[in-house]
Coordinates of C-alpha atoms in Angstrom, one line a residue:
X71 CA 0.0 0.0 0.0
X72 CA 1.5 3.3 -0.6
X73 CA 1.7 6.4 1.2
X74 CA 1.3 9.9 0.3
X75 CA 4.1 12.5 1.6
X76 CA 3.3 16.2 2.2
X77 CA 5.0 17.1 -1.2
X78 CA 4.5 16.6 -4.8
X79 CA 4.9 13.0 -5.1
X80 CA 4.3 8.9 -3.9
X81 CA 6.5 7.9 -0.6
X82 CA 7.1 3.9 -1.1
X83 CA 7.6 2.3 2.6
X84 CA 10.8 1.0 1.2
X85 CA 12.3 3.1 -0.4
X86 CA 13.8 7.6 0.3
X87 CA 11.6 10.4 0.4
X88 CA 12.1 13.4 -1.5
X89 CA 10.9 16.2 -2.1
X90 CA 8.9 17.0 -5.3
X91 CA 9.5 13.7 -7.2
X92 CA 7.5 10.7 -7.8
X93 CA 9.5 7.9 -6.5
X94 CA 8.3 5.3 -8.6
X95 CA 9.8 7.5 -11.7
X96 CA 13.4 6.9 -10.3
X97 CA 13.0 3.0 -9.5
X98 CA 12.1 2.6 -13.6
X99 CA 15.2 4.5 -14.5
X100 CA 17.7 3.6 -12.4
X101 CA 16.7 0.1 -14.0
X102 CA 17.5 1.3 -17.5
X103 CA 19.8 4.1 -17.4
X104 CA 23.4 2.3 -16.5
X105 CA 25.8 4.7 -15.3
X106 CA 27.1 8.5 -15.6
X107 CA 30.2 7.2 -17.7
X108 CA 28.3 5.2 -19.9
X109 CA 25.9 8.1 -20.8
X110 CA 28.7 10.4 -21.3
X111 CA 30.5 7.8 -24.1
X112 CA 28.1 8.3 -26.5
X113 CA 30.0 11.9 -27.4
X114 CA 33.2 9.4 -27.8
X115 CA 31.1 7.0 -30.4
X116 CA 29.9 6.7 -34.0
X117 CA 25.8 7.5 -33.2
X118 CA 23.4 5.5 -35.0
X119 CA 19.9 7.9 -34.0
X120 CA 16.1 6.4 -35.2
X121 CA 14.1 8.3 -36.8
X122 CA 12.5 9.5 -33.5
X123 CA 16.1 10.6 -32.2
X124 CA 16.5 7.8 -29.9
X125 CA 20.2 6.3 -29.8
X126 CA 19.5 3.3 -27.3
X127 CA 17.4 2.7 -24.7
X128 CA 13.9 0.8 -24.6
X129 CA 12.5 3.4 -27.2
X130 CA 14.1 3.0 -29.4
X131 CA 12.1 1.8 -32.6
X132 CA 13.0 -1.0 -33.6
X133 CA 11.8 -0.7 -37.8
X134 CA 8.8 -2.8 -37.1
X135 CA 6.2 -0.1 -37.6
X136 CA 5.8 0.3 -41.8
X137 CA 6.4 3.8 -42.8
X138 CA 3.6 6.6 -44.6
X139 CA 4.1 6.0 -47.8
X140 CA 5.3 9.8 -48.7
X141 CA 2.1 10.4 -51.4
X142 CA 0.0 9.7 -48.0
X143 CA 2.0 11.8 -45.9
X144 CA 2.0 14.9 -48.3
X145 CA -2.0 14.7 -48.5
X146 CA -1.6 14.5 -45.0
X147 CA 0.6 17.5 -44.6
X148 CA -1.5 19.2 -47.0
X149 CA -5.2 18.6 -45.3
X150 CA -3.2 19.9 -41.7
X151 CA -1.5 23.3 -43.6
X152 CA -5.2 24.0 -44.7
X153 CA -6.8 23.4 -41.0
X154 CA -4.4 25.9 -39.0
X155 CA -5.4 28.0 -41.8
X156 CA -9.0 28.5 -41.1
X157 CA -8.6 26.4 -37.7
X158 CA -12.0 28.4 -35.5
X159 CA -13.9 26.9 -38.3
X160 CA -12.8 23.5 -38.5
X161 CA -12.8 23.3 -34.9
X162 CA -16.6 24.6 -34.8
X163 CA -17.9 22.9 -38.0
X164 CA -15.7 19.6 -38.7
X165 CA -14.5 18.7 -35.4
X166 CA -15.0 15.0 -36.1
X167 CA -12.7 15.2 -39.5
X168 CA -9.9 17.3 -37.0
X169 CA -11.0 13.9 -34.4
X170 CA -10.1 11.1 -37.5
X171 CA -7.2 13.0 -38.0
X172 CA -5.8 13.0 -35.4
X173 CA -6.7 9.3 -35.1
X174 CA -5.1 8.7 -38.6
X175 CA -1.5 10.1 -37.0
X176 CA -0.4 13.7 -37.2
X177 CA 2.2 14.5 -39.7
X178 CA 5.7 14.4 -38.0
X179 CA 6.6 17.5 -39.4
X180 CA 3.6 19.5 -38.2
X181 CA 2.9 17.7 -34.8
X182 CA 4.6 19.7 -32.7
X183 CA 2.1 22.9 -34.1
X184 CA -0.9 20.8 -34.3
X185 CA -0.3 19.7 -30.4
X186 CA -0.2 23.9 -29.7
X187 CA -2.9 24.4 -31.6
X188 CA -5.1 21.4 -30.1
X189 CA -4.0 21.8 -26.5
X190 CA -5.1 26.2 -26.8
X191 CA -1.7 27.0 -26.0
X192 CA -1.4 29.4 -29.3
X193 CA -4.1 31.4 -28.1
X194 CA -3.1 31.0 -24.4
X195 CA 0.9 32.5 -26.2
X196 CA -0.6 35.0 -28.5
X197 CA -2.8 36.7 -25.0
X198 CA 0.7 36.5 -23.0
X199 CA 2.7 37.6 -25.5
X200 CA 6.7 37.8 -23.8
X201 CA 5.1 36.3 -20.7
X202 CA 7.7 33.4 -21.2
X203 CA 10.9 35.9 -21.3
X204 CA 9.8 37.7 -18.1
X205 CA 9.7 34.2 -16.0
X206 CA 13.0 33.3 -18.0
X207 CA 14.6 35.9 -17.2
X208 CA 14.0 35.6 -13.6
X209 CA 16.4 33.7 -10.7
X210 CA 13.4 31.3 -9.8
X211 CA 12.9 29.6 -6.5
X212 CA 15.9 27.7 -4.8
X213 CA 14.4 25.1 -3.2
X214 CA 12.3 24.0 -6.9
X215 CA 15.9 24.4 -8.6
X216 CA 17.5 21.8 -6.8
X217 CA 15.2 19.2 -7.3
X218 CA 15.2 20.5 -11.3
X219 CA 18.9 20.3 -12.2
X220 CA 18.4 16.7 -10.4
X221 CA 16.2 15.9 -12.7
X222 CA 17.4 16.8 -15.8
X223 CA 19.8 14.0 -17.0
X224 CA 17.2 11.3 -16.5
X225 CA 14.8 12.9 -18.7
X226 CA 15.4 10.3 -22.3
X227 CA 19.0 9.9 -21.8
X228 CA 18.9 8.1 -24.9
X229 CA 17.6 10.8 -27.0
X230 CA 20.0 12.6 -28.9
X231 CA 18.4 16.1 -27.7
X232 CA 19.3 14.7 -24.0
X233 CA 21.9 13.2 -24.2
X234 CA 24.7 15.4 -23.5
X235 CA 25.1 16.7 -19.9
X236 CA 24.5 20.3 -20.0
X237 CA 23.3 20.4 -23.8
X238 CA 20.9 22.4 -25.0
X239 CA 18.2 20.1 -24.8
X240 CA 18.6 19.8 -21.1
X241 CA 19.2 23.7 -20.8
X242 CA 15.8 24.3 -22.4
X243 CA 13.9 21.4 -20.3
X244 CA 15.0 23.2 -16.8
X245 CA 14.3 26.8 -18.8
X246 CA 10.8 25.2 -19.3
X247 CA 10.2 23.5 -16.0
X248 CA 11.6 27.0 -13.9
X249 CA 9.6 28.8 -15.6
X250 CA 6.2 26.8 -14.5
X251 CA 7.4 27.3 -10.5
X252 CA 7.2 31.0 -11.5
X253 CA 4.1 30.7 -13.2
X254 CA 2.4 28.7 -10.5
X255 CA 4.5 28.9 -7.4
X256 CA 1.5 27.5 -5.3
X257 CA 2.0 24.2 -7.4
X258 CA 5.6 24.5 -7.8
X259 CA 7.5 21.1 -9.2
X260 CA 6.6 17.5 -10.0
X261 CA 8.6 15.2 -11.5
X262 CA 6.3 13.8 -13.5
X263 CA 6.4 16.9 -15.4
X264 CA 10.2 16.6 -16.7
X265 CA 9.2 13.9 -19.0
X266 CA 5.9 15.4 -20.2
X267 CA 7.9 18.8 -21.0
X268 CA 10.6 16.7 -22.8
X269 CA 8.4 15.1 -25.0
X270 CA 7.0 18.8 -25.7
X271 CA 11.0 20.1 -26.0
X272 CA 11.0 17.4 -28.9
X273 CA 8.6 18.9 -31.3
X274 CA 8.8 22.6 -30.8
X275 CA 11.0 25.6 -29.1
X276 CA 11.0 26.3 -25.5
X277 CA 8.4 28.9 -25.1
X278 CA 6.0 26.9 -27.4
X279 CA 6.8 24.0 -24.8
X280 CA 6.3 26.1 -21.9
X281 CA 2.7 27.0 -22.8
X282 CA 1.8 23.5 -23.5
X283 CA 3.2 21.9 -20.6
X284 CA 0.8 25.1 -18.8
X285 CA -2.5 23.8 -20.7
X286 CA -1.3 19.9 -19.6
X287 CA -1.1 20.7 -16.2
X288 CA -4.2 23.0 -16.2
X289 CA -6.5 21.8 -18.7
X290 CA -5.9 17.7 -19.4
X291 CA -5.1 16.7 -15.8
X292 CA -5.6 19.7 -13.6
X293 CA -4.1 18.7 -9.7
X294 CA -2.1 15.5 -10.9
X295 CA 1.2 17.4 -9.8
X296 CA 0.0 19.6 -6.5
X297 CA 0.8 18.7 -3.4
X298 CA -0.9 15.0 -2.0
X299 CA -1.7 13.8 -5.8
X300 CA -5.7 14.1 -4.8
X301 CA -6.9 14.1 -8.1
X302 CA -4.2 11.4 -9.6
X303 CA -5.7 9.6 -6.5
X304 CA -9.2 10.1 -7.3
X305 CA -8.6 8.9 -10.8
X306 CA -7.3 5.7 -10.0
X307 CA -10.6 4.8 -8.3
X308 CA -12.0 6.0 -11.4
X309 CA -10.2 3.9 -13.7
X310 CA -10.9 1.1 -10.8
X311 CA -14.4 1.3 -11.2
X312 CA -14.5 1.6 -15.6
X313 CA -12.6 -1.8 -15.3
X314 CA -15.1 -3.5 -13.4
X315 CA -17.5 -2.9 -17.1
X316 CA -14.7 -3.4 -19.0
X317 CA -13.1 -6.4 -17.6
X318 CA -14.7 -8.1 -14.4
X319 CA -11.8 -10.5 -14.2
X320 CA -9.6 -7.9 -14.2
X321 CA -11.5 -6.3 -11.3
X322 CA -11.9 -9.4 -9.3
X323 CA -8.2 -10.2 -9.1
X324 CA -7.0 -6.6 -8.5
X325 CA -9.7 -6.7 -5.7
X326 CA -9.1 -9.8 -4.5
X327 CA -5.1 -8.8 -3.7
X328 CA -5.9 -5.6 -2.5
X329 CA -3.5 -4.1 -5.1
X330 CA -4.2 -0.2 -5.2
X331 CA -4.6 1.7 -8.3
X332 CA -1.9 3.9 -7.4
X333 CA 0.2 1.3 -7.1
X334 CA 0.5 0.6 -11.0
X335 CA -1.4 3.6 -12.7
X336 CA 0.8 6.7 -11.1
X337 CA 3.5 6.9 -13.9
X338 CA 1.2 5.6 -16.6
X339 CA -1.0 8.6 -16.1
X340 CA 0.9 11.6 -14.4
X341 CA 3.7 11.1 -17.6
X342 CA 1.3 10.0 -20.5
X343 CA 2.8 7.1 -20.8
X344 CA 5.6 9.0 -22.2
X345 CA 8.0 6.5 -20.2
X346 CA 5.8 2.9 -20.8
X347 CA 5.1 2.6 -24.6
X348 CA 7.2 2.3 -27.0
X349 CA 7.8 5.7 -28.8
X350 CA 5.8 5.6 -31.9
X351 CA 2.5 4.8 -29.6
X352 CA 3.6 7.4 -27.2
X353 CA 3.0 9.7 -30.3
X354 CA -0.1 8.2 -31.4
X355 CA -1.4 8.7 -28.4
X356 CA -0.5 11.8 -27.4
X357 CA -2.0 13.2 -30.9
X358 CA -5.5 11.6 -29.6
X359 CA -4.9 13.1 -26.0
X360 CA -4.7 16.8 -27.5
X361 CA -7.6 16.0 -29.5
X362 CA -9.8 14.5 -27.4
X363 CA -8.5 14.4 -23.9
X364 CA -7.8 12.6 -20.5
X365 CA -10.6 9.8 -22.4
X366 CA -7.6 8.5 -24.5
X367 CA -5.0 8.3 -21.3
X368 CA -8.4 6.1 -19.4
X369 CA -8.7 4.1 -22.3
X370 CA -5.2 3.1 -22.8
X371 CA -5.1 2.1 -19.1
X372 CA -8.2 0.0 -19.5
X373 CA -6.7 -1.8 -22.3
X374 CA -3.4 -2.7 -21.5
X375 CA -5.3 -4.2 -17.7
X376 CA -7.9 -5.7 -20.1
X377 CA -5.0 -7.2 -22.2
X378 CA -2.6 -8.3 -19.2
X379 CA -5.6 -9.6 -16.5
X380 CA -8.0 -10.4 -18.8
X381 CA -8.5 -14.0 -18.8
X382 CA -8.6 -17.0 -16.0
X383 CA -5.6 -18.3 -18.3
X384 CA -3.6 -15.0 -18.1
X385 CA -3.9 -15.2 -14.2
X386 CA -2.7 -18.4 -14.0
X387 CA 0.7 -17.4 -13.2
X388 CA 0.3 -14.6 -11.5
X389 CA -1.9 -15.8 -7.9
X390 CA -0.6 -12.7 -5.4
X391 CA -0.1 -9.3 -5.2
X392 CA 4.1 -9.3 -6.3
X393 CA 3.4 -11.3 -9.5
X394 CA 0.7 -9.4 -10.4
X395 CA 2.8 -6.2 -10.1
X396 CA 5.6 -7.7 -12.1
X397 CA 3.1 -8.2 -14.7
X398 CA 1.9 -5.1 -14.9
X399 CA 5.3 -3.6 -14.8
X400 CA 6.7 -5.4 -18.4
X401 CA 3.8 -5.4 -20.3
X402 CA 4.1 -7.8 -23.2
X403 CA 5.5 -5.9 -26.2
X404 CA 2.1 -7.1 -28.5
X405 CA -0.4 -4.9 -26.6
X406 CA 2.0 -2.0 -27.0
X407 CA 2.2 -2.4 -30.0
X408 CA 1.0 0.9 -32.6
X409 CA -1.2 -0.7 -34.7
X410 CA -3.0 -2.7 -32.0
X411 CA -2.8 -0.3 -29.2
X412 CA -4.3 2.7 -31.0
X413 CA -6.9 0.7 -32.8
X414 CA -8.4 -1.2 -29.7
X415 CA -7.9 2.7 -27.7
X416 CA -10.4 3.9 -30.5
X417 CA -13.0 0.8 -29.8
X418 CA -13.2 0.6 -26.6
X419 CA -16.7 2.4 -25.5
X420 CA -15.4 4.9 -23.1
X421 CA -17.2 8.7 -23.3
X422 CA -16.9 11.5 -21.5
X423 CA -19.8 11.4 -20.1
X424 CA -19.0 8.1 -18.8
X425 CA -15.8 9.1 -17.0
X426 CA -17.1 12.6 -16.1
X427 CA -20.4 10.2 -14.2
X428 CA -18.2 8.3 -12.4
X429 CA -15.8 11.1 -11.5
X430 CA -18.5 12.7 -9.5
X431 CA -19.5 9.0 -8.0
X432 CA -16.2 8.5 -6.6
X433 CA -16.3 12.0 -5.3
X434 CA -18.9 11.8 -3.1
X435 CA -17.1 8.8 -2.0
X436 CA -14.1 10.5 -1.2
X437 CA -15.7 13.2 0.7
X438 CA -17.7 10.1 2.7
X439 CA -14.0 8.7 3.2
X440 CA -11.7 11.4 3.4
X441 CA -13.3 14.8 3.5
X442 CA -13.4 17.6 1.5
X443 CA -10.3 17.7 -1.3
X444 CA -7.7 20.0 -0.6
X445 CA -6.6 20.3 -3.6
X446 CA -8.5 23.2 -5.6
X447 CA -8.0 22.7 -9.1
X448 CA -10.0 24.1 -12.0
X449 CA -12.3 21.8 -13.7
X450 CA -10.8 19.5 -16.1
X451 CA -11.4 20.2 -19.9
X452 CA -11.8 16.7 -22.5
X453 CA -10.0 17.6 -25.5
X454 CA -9.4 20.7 -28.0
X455 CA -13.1 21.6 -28.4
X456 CA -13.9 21.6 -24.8
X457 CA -11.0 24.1 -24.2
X458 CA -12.0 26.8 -27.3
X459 CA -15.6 26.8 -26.5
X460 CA -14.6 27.5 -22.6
X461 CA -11.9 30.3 -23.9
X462 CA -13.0 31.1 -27.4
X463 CA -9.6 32.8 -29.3
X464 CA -9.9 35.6 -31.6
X465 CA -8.8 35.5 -35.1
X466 CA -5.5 37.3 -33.7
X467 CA -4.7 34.5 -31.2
X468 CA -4.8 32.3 -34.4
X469 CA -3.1 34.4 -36.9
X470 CA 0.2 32.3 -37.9
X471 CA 3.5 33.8 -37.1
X472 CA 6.1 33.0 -40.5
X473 CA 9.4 31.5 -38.1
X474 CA 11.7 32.3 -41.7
X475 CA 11.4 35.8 -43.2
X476 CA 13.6 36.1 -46.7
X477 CA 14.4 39.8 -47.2
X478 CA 15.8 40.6 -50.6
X479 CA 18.8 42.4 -50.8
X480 CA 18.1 46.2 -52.8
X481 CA 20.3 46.7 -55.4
X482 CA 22.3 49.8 -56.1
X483 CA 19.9 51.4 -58.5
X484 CA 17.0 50.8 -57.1
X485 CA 18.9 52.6 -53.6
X486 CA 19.7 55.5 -55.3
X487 CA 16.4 56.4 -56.9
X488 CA 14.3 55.7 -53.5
X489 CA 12.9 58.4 -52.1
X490 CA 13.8 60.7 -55.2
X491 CA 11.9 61.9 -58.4
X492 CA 13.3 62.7 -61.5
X493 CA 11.0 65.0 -64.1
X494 CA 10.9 62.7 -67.2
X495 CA 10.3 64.5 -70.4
X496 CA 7.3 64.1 -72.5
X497 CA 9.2 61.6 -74.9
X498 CA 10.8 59.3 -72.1
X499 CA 7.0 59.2 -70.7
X500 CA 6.0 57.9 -74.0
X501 CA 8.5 55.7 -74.5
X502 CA 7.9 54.1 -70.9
X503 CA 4.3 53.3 -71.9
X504 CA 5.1 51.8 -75.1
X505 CA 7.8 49.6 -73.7
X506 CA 8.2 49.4 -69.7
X507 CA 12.0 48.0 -69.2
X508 CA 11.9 44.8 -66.7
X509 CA 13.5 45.8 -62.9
X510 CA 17.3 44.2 -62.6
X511 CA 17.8 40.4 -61.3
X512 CA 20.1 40.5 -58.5
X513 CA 20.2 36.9 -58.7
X514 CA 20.6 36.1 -62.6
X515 CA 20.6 33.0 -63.6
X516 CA 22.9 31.2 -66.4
X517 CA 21.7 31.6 -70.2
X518 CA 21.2 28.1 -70.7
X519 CA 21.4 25.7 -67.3
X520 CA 22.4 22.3 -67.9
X521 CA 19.8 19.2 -67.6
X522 CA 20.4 16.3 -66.1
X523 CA 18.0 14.8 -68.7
X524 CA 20.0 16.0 -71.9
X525 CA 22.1 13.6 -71.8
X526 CA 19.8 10.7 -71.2
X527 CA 17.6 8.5 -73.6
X528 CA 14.1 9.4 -73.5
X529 CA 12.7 6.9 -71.9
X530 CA 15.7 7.4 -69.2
X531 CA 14.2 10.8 -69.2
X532 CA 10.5 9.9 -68.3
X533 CA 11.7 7.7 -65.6
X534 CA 13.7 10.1 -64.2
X535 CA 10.8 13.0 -64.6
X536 CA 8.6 10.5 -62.9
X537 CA 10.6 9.9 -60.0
X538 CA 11.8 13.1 -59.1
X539 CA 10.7 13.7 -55.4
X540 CA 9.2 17.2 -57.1
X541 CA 6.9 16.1 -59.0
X542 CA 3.8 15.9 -57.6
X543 CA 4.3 17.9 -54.9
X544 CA 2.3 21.0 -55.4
X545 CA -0.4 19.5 -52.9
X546 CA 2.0 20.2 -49.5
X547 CA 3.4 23.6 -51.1
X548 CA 0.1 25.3 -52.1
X549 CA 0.1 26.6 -48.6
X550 CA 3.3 28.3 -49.0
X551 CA 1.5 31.4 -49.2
X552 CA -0.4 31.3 -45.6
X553 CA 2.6 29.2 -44.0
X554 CA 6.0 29.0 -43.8
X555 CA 7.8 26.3 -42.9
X556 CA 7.3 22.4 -42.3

């Protein structure tokens, strides 16, 4: 049975207290981690990075999961470029085409927008514009630094963005996570949130990060990281009770060893499951989460207890309270799988309304048990839509900032003549009309560029016209005009 400590996080009978850190957290990576030395070889050795970044570790991908083929992905790219383009309208009018795609997998190279955009915090930037500098630029508190800078080299060590002590990865993650103590000093620091603000770090800047670790902490799962873990608390009696309709085996042997929900659903929940799936359903997931909210984090809990304690035959080997925890703690790679995990995550009959009903069911059961909560946190908002219609943005707070500007260099004529006129005379004027002369190049190009075709057959030619990553790519840059980059 576990214990709660006064600060931010789960005292184990066995094991140190600290402050501000969820125990549990350090148990699972001192298991994978290794040493300081061994971290710090990687600068010493030829890297060999996934596509995800990842240079080791447990998250690594393996190449299992097939790629997009690209024609799929540029549609893709496309059909996302076009939504943050009109996205008060989409959200209001086809919010169940944002929901499929979201489902379908969010473009890698816009997820990291589409997460800001579905989460609120581009509105929440836009209305706090340089909010982010003022709290950077402040000392923060001693006492939450500590524990921080602790922190920091546990957060993905594998990643190449973490990897290096001191890096800029790291630097930005403890920018990020200070800047939240300032934000909401009453809340201070978790350590759940390291992880959840790294995963952020890896798909947009710092201050992008900062105000989506804010609408996280305030919106998705509002008290998972105050002081006593009420509400992550609360929740595991909620997920408790959903299992019982969703699998009454499942319910019968955690009930029957007394096994607390906090015991196994802590880290799954407080992180994301940033640090239990395997990375490409960590992403899958999280695109659902942003979209549709804490539903998705319920449902992958209910399926991986469903898939693990399902079945008399499952249990077999697992009668008592320490095997079933083992279980639970290396779940069988199958279940995590993408394909499978997301698809069955997207079955499983799980509303809202049904969580939100037996949210307020285990409430007044706490109050019966426990008394009033003393953790007053705003009331939690499921998914993207729920947030805009509570805080509707302005076309402003939606207006996309270009990240690249190009500015053409003047040339020397054109400099001299600004700013002054010249009279013309009646047969220069005349002239001018009949025949306007073309403004200079300052970037001419050669009379006649070479071809990589000229010297090739013609059927060499076609092939070559066919396959040329170019072609057929007018679909993910007809945007180019209302965005700027990828």
């Amino acid at each position: 049975m576990a214990t709660l400590q006064s600060g931010n996080g789960v005292q184990w009978k066995d094991s140190r207290s600290q402050r501000g850190t969820v125990e549990s957290l350090d148990e699972h990576e001192s298991s994978s981690l290794g040493s300081d030395s061994e971290l710090n070889g990687f600068a010493n050795t030829e890297i060999q990075t996934d596509k995800h970044g990842f240079i080791g570790g447990a998250q690594q991908s393996t190449g299992e999961n097939a790629d997009i083929p690209p024609d799929v992905l540029r549609q893709r790219e496309a059909k996302w470029l076009d939504m943050f383009n009109s996205w008060d309208k989409r959200m209001a009018k086809k919010h169940k085409k944002v929901k499929l795609s979201c489902q379908k997998g969010i473009p890698p190279s816009l997820r990291g927008r589409a997460w800001l955009y579905l989460s609120g915090g581009k509105v929440k930037k836009e209305q706090n514009q340089r909010k982010f500098q003022e709290l950077d630029s402040q000392p923060g508190d001693p006492k939450w630094l500590d524990v921080i800078e602790k922190d920091l080299h546990r957060q993905f060590p594998f990643h190449e963005m973490f990897v290096a002590r001191g890096g800029h990865g790291q630097q930005d993650l403890f920018r990020v996570l200070k800047a939240y103590t300032l934000h909401r000093p009453e809340e201070g620091y978790c350590q759940a949130q390291a992880p959840i603000a790294a995963v952020l770090l890896m798909h947009m800047p710092a201050e992008d990060a900062f105000w989506g670790l804010v609408q996280i902490c305030e919106k998705y799962l509002p008290g998972y990281y105050s002081a006593g873990l009420e509400a992550i608390q609360l929740d595991g009696e909620i997920l408790f009770a959903l299992l019982k309709r969703v699998s009454p085996v499942a319910h019968r042997h955690l009930k029957k060893y007394k096994i607390d929900p906090i015991l196994y659903m802590t880290e799954w929940f407080m992180c994301a499951f940033s640090r239990t799936l395997p990375w490409a359903s960590v992403l899958r997931i999280w695109d659902m989460f942003f979209c549709e909210g804490v539903k998705i984090i319920f449902r992958v809990g209910l399926v991986l207890l469903k898939c693990m304690l399902g079945s008399q035959e499952k249990l077999k080997a697992c009668q008592g309270q320490y095997e079933t925890m083992e279980l639970l703690r290396s779940i069988e790679p199958r279940y995590m799988q993408e394909a499978f995990l997301v698809q069955e995550v997207i079955e499983l009959a799980m509303s809202e309304r049904d969580i939100e009903k037996e949210h307020l069911s285990q409430l007044r059961r706490w109050k019966e048990t426990h008394g009033e909560l003393h953790c007053k946190s705003p009331p939690r908002m499921h998914g993207a839509k729920a947030i805009m219609a509570a805080e509707p943005p302005s076309g402003q707070d939606l207006k996309q900032n270009p990240t690249i500007i190009v500015k053409v260099p003047q040339t020397t004529e054109s400099m001299t003549e600004k700013g002054k006129k010249t009279k013309k005379t009646k047969t220069e004027k005349i002239n001018d009309t009949k025949s306007p002369s073309p403004p200079p190049n300052p970037y001419p190009l050669p009379s006649n560029p070479p071809l990589p075709s000229d010297n090739l057959s013609p059927s060499e030619s076609q092939h070559l016209q066919k396959d040329t990553p170019l072609q057929g790519s007018n679909q993910s840059l007809s945007s180019a005009g209302h965005d700027t980059y990828l």
